[in-house]
CSV table of C-alpha atoms in Angstrom, one decimal:
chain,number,residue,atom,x,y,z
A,1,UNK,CA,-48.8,5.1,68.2
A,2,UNK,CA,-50.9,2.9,66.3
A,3,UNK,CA,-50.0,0.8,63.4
A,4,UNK,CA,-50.1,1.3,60.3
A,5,UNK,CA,-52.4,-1.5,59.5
A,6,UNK,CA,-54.1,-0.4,62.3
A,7,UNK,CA,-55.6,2.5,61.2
A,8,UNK,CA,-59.1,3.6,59.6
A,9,UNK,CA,-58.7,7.1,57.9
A,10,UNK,CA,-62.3,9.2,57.8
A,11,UNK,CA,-63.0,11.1,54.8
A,12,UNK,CA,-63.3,14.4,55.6
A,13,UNK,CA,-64.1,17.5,53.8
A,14,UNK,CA,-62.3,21.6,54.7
A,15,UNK,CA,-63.8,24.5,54.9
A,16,UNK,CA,-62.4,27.6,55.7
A,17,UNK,CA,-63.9,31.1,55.9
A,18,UNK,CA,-61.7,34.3,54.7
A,19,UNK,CA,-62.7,37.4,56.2
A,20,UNK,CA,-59.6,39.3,55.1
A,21,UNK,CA,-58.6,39.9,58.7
A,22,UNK,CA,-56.1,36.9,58.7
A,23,UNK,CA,-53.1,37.4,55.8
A,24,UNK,CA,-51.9,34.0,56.8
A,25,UNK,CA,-55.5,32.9,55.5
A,26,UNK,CA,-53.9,30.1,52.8
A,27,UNK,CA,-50.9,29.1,54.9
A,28,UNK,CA,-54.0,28.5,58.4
A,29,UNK,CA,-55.7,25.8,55.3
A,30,UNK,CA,-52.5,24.8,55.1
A,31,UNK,CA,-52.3,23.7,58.6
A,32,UNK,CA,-55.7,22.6,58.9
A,33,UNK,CA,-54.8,20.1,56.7
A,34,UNK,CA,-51.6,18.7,58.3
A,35,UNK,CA,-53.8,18.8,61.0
A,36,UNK,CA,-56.7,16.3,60.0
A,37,UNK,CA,-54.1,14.1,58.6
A,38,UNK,CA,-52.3,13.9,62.0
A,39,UNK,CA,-56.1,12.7,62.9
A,40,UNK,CA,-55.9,9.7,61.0
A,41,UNK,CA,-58.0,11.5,58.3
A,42,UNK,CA,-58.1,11.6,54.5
A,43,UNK,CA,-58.7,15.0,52.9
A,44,UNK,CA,-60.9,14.7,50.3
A,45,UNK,CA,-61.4,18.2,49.2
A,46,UNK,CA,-61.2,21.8,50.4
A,47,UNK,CA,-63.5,25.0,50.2
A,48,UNK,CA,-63.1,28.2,51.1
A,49,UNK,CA,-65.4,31.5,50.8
A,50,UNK,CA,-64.5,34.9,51.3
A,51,UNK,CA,-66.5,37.3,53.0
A,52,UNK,CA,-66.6,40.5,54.9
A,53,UNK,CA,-67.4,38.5,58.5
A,54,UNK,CA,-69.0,35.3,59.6
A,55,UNK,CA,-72.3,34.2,59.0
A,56,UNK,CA,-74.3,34.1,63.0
A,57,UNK,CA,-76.1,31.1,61.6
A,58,UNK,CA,-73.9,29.2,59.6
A,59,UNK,CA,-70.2,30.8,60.1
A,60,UNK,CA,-70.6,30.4,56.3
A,61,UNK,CA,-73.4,31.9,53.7
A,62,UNK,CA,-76.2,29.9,53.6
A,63,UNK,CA,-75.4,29.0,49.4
A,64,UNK,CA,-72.1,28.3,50.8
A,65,UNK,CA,-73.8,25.9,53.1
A,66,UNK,CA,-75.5,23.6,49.6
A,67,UNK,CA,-72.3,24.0,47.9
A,68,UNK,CA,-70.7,22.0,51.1
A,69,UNK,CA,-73.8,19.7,51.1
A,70,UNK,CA,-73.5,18.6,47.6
A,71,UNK,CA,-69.5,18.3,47.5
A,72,UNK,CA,-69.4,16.3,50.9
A,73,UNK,CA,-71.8,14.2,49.2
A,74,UNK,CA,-70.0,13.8,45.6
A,75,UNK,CA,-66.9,12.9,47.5
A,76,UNK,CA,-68.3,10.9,50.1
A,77,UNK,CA,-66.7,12.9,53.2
A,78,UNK,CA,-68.2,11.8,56.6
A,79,UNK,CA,-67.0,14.8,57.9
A,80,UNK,CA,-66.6,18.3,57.5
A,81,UNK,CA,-63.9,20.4,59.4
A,82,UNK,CA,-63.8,24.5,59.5
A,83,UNK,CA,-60.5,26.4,60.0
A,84,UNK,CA,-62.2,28.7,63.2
A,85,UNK,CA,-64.3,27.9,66.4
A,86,UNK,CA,-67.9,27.5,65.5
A,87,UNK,CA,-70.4,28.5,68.0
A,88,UNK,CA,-72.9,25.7,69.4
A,89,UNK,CA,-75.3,27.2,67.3
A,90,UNK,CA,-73.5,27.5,64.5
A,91,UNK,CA,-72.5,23.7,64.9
A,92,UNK,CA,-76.2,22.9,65.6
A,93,UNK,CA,-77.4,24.4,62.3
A,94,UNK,CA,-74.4,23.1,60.3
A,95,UNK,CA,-74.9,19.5,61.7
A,96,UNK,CA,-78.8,20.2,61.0
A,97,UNK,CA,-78.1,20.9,57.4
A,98,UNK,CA,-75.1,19.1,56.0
A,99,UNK,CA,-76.5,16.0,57.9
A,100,UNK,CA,-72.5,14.9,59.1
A,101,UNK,CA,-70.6,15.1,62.0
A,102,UNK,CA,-68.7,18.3,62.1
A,103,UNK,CA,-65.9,19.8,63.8
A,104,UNK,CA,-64.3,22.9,64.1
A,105,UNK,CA,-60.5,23.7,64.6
A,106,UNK,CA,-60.6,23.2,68.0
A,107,UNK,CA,-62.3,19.8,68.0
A,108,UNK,CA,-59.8,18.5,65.8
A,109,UNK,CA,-56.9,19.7,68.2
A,110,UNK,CA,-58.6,18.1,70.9
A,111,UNK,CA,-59.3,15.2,68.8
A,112,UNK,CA,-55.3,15.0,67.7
A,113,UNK,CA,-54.7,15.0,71.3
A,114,UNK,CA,-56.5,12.0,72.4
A,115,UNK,CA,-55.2,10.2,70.2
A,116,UNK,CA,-51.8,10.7,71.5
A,117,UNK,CA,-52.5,10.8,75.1
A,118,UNK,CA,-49.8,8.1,76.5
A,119,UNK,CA,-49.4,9.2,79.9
A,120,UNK,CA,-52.1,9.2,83.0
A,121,UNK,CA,-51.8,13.1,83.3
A,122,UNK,CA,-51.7,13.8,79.7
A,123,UNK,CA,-55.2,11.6,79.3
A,124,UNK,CA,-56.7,13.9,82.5
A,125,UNK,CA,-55.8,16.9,80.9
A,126,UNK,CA,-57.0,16.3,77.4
A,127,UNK,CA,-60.3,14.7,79.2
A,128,UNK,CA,-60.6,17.7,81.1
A,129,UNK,CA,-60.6,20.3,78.0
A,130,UNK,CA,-62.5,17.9,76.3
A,131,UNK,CA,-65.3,18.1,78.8
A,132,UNK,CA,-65.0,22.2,79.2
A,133,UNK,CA,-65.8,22.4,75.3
A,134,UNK,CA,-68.8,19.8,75.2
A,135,UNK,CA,-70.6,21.6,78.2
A,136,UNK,CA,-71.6,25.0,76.4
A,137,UNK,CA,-72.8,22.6,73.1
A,138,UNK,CA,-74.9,20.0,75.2
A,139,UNK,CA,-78.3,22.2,73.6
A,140,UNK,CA,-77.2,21.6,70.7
A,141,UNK,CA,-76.8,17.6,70.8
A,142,UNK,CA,-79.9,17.4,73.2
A,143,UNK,CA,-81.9,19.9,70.4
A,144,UNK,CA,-84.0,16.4,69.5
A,145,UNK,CA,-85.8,15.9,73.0
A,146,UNK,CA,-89.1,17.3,73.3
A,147,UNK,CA,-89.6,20.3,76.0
A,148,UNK,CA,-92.9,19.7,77.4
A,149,UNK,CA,-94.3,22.5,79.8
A,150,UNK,CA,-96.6,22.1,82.7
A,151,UNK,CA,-100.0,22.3,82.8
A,152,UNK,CA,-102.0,25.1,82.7
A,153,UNK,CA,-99.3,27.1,81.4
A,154,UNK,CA,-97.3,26.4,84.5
A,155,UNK,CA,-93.9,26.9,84.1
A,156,UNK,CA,-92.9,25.0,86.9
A,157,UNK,CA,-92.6,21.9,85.5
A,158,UNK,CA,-89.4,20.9,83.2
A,159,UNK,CA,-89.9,18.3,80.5
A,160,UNK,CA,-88.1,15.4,79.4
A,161,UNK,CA,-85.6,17.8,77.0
A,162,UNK,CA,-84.5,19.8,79.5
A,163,UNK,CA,-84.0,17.6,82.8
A,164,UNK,CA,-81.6,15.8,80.3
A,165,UNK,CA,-79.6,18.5,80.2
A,166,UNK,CA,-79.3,19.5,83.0
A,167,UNK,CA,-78.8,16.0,84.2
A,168,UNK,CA,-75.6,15.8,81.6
A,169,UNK,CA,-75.0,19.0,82.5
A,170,UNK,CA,-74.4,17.8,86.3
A,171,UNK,CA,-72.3,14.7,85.1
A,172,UNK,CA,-69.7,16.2,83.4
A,173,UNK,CA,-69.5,19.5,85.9
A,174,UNK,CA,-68.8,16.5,88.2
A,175,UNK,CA,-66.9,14.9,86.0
A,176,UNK,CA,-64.4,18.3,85.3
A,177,UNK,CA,-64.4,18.5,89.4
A,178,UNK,CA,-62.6,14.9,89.8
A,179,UNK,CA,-60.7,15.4,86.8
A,180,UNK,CA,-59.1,18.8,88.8
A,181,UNK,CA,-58.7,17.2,91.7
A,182,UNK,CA,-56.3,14.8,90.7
A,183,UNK,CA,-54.7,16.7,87.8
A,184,UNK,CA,-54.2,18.6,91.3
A,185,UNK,CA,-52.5,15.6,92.3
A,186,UNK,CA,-50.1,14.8,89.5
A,187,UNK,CA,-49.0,18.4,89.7
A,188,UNK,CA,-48.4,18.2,93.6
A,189,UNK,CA,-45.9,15.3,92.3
A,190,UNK,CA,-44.4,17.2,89.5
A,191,UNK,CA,-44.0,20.2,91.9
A,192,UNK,CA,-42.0,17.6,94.0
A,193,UNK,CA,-39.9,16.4,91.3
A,194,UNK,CA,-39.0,20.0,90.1
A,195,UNK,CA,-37.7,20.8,94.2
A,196,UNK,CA,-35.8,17.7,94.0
A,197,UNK,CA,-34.2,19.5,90.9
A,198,UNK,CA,-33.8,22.6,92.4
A,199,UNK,CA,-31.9,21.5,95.3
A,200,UNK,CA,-29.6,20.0,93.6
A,201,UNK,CA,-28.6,23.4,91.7
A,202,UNK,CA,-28.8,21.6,88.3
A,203,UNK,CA,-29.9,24.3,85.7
A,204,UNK,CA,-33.3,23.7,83.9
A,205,UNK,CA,-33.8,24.5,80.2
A,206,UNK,CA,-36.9,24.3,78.8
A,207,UNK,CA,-37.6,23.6,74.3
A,208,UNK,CA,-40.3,25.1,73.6
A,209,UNK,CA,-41.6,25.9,70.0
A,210,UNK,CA,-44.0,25.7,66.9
A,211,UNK,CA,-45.2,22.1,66.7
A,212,UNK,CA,-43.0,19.6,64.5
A,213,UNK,CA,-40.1,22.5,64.5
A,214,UNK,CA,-37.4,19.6,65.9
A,215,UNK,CA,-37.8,20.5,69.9
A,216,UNK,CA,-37.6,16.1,70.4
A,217,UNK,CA,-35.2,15.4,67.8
A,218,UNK,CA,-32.7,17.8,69.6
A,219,UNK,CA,-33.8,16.1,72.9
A,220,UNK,CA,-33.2,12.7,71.2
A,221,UNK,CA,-29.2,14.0,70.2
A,222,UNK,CA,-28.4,15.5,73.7
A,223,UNK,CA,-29.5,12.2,75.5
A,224,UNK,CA,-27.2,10.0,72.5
A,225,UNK,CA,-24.3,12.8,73.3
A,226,UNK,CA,-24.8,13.5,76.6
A,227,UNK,CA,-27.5,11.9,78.2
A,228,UNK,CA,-27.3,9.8,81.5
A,229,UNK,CA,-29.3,6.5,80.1
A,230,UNK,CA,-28.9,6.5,76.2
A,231,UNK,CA,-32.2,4.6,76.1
A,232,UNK,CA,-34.5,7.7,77.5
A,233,UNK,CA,-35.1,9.0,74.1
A,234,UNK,CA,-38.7,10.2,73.3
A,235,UNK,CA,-41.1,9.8,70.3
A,236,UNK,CA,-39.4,11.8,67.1
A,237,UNK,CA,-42.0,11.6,64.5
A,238,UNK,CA,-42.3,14.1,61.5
A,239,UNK,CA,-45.9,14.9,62.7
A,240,UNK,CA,-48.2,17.7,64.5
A,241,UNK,CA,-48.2,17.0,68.0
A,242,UNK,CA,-46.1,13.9,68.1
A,243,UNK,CA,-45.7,14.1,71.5
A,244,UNK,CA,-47.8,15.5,74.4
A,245,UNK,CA,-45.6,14.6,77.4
A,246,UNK,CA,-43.1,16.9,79.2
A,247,UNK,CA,-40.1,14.6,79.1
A,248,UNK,CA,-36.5,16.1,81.3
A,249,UNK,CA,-33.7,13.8,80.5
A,250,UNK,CA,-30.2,14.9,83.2
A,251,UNK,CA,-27.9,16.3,79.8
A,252,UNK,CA,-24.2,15.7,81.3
A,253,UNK,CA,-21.8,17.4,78.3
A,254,UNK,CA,-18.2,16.5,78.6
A,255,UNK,CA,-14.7,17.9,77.9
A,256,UNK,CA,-12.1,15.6,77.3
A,257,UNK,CA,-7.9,16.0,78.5
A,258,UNK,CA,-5.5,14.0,75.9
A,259,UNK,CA,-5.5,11.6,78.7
A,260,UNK,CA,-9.4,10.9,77.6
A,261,UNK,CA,-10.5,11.8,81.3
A,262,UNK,CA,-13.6,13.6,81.9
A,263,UNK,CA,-12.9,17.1,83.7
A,264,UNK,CA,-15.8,18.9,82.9
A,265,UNK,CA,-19.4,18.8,84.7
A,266,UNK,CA,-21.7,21.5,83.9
A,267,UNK,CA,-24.8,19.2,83.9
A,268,UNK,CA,-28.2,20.1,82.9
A,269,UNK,CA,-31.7,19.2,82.8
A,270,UNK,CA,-33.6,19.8,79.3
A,271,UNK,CA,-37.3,19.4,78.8
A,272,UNK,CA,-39.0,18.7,75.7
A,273,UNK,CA,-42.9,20.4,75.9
A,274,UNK,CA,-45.4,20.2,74.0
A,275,UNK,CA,-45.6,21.9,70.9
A,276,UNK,CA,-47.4,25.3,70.7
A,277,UNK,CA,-49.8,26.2,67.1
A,278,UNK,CA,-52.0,28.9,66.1
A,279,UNK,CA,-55.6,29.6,67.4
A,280,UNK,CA,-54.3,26.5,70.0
A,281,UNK,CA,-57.1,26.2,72.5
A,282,UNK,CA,-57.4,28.6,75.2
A,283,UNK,CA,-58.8,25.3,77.5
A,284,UNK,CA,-56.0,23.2,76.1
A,285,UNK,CA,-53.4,25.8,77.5
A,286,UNK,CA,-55.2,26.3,80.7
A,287,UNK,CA,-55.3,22.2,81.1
A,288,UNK,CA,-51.8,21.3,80.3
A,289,UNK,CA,-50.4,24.4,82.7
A,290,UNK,CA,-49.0,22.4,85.0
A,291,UNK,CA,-46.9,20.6,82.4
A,292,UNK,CA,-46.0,23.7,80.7
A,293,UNK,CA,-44.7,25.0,84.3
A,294,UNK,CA,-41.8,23.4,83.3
A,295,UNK,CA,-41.5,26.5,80.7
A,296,UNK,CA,-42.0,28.9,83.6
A,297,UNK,CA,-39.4,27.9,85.9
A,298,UNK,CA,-36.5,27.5,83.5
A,299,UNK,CA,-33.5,28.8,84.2
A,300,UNK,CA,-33.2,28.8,80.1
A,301,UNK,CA,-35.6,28.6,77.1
A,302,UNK,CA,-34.3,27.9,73.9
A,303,UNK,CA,-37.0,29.0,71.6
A,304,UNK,CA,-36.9,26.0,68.8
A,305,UNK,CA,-38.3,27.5,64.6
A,306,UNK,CA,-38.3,25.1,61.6
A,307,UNK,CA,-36.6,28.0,59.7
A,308,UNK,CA,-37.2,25.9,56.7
A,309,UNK,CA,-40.8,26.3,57.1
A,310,UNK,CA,-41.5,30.3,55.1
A,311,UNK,CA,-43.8,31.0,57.6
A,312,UNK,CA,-41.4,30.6,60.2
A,313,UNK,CA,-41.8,34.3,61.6
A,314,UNK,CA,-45.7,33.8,62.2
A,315,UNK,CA,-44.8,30.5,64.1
A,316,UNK,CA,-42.3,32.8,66.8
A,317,UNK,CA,-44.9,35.2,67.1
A,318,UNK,CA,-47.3,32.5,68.3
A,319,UNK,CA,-44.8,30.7,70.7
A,320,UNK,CA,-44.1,34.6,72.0
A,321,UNK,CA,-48.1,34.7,72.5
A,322,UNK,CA,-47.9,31.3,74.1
A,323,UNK,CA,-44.9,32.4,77.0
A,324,UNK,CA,-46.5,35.2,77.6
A,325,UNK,CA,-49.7,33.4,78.6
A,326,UNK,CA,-47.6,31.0,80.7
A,327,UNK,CA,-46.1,33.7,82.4
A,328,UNK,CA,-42.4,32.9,81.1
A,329,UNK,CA,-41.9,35.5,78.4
A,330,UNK,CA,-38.7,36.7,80.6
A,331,UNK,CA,-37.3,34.0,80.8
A,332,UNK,CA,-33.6,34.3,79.1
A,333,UNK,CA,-34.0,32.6,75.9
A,334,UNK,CA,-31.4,31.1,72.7
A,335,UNK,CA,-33.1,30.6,69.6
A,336,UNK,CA,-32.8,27.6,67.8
A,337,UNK,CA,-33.2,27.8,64.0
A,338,UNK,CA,-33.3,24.5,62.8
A,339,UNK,CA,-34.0,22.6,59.5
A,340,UNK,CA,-31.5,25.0,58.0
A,341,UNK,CA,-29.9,23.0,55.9
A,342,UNK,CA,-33.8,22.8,53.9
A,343,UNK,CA,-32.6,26.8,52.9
A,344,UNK,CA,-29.9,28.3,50.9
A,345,UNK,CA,-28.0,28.9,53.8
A,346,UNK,CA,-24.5,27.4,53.8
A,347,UNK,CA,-21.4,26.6,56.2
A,348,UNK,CA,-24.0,25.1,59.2
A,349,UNK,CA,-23.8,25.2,62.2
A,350,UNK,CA,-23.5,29.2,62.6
A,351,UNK,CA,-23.5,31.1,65.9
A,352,UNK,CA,-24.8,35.0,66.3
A,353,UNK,CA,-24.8,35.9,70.3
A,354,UNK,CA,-28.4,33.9,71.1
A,355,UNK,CA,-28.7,32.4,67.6
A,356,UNK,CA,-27.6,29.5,66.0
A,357,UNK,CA,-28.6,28.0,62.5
A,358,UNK,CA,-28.4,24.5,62.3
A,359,UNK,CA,-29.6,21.1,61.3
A,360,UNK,CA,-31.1,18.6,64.3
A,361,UNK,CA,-31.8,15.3,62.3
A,362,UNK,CA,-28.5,15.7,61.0
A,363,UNK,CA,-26.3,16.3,64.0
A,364,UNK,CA,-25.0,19.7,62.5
A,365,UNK,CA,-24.4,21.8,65.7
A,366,UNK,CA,-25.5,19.8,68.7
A,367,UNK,CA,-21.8,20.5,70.0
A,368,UNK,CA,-22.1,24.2,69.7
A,369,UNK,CA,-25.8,24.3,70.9
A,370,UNK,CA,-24.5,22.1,74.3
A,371,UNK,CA,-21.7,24.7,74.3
A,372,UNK,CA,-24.3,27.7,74.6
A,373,UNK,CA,-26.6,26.3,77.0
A,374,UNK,CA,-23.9,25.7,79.5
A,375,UNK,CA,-22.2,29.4,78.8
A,376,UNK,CA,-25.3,30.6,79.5
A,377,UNK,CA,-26.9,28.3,82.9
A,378,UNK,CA,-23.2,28.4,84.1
A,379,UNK,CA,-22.5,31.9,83.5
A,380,UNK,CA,-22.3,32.9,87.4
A,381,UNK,CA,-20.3,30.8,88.6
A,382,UNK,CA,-16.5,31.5,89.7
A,383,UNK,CA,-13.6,29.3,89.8
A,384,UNK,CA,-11.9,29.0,93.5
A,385,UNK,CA,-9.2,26.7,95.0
A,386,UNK,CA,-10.0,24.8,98.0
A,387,UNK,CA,-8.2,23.4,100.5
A,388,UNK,CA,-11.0,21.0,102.6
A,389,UNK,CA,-10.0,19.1,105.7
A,390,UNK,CA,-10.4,15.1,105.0
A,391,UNK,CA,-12.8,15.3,107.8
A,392,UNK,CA,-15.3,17.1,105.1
A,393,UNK,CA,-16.0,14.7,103.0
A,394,UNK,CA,-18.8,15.6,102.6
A,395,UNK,CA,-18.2,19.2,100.6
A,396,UNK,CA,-15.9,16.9,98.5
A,397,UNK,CA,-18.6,15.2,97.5
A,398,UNK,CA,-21.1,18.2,96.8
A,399,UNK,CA,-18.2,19.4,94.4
A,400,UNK,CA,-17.8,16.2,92.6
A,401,UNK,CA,-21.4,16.0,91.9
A,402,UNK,CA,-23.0,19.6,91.1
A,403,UNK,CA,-19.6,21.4,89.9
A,404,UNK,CA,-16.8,21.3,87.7
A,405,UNK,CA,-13.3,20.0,89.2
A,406,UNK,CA,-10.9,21.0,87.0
A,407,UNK,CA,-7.8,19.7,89.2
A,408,UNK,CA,-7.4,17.7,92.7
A,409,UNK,CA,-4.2,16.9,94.7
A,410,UNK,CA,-4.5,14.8,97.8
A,411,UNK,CA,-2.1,16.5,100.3
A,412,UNK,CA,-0.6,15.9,104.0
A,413,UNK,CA,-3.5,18.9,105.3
A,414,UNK,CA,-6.3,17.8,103.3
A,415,UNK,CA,-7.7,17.8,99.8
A,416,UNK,CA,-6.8,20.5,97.1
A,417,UNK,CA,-9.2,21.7,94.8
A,418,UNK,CA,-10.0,24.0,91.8
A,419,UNK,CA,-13.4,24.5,91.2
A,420,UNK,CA,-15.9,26.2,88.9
A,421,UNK,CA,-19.1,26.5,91.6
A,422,UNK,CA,-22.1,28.9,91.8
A,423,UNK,CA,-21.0,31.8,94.8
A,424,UNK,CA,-23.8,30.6,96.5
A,425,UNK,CA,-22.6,26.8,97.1
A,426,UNK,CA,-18.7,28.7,98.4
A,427,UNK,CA,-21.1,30.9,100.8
A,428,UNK,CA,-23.2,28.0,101.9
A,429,UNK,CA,-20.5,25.3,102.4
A,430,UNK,CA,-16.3,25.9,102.0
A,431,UNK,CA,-16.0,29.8,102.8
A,432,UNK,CA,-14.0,29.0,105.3
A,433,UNK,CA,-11.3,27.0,102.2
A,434,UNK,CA,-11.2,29.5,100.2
A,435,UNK,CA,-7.3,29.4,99.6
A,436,UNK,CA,-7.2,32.1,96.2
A,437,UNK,CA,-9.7,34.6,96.5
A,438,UNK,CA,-9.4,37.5,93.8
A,439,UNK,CA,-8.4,41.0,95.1
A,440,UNK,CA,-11.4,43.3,93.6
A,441,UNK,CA,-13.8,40.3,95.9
A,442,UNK,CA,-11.5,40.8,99.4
């Protein structure tokens, strides 16, 4: 993240366009906002027109169009910003008239992004859907080269314009192509990692949620509880987009005998993703899949809302939108509703089947969050006794590691055990030292 001191904020001027389709229309200014100051920019003013649709040439009327001309100009904006996806027509004849760069929703996601881009894949992937939005607009910023036909009225020559373009064209199709092939790459790895995972029969859970609803600083509390190597925490910034990364810290939650002994071990591994918005670009989804594949293949989502925020219902339905398009709307799922303690609402944390009001930044409920993850990731699994020969080690071991012991005798014919274990690891390894196994399962 840059510095403070570091930092050069562009004046910049919103528009937005109501067509009295969208009743969040206020609220989506809102965000625009947020979001060109998460860009480093300074909001200088805001306009907004209604109408019944949008304008094919200018998304806005064209009076609107002088009215943004002549404020820009009185406030000195450099650029202007619109709520909704322009056309590269529409952003032609804007740029032609206002005589300023300008963006539209999605350029300023995409913008936001780059800026905090940190890892090799995260830079590929914003590259990538930074490249898929330029290609459809290169007419527009190639407009100023002359087209010269052949001779004779030949139209088999192309002039100077055009073989530009299609030259640029070429470049960044090329360009996308060796961006794919080793975003292809990076995924292959990440694929790796989640096997390694899998195999070891550690649960996955996934945060997922609105952007800035809390998903790291919950992350940044399980790893200071629970977390393997205290110093793993990730960016926690009260920001759009504060972090871009997938980050999966190994959560270890313990129980405690009077004798201050560890006996429980119902491990986990939580990923923080990246955070989801409204009208978030279809190419920015498509290029941070594999990242988001994290979502898909949890075992367990919990659905993170800023329930301070009054718009807090809109911001599920968009994450809802968001897992379906990742394919992971079924996945079993506790929401979060954090920030809480911003409401009315009193006597935090409090717990309703897969619900639980609470309050992140200050600690209020990690405990009883932990406790519902692993009641839910460890909810098949059975406790069994074991007696194992000393000669198998090596199941020992496997216990130790990826379940919970909750006793242990040495004895003269081998090593006693009660366990809490998924079926699957007593059918795969110790069926055969099973020493209490319940009547309705004989």
């Amino acid at each position: 993240m840059r510095g403070e001191e570091e930092i050069v904020y562009t004046k910049v001027l919103l528009v937005g366009l109501d067509t009295g389709e969208d009743p969040e229309f206020e609220h989506s200014m809102e965000e625009l906002k947020s979001l060109a100051e998460a860009a480093w920019k300074e909001v200088t003013g805001i306009i907004t027109q209604r109408m019944p649709a949008a304008n094919q040439t200018f998304y806005i009327g064209a009076g609107k169009v002088e009215e943004v001309r002549d404020y820009a100009a009185e406030c000195d904006a450099e650029e202007v910003i619109f709520d909704n996806a322009l056309t590269p027509s529409q952003m032609r004849n804007l740029g032609r008239e206002l005589k300023l760069t300008v963006l539209d929703r999605t350029n300023l996601i995409l913008d936001i992004f780059a800026l905090r881009a940190r890892t090799r894949e995260a830079k590929l992937q914003v590259e990538t859907a930074r490249l898929q939005y330029i290609l459809p607009r290169l007419v527009g910023m190639r407009e100023n080269l002359s087209r010269q036909g052949g001779t004779g009225g030949s139209m088999s020559n192309k002039g100077a314009g055009e073989t530009k373009l299609e030259l640029d064209r070429r470049k960044i199709e090329h360009r996308i192509s060796e961006l794919r092939k080793e975003l292809e790459e990076v995924s292959q790895a990440r694929a790796t990692m989640r096997k390694k995972r899998s195999r070891s029969r550690i649960p996955k859970v996934a945060l997922v949620g609105y952007t800035n609803a809390g998903k790291s600083t919950i992350l940044n509390h399980m790893i200071q509880l629970y977390g393997e190597k205290k110093e793993k925490s990730v960016l926690e910034k009260d920001m759009l987009f504060a972090t871009l990364d997938t980050n999966v810290r190994c959560i270890r939650p313990e129980k405690k005998t009077s004798a201050d002994r560890v006996v429980d071990n119902r491990p986990f591994f939580l990923a923080d993703t990246v955070g989801f918005i409204n009208k978030l670009p279809h190419g920015l989804v498509k290029a941070f899949r594999s990242t988001l594949e994290e979502v898909r293949y949890a075992d367990l989502i919990i659905q993170v809302v800023d329930f301070s925020d009054e718009h807090y219902r809109r911001h599920m339905e968009v994450t809802d939108e968001t897992l379906e398009e990742l394919q992971a709307g079924d996945v079993p799922r506790i929401v979060v509703y954090n920030k809480a303690d911003k409401t009315d609402m009193e006597h935090l944390p409090r717990k309703k089947e897969r619900q639980i009001y609470m309050a992140a930044a200050q600690n209020c409920g990690m405990e009883e969050l932990t406790e519902m993850i692993t009641e839910c990731v460890y909810a098949d699994r059975v406790e069994r006794e074991f007696l194992i020969p000393y000669d198998k080690g090596n199941i020992v071991s496997y216990f130790l590691t990826n379940a919970t012991v909750l006793s242990q005798e040495y004895r003269d014919d081998g090593i006693w055990m009660r366990v809490c274990c998924h079926k699957t690891d007593i059918d795969q390894l110790a069926n055969d030292y099973v020493l209490d196994l319940p009547t309705e399962e004989k």
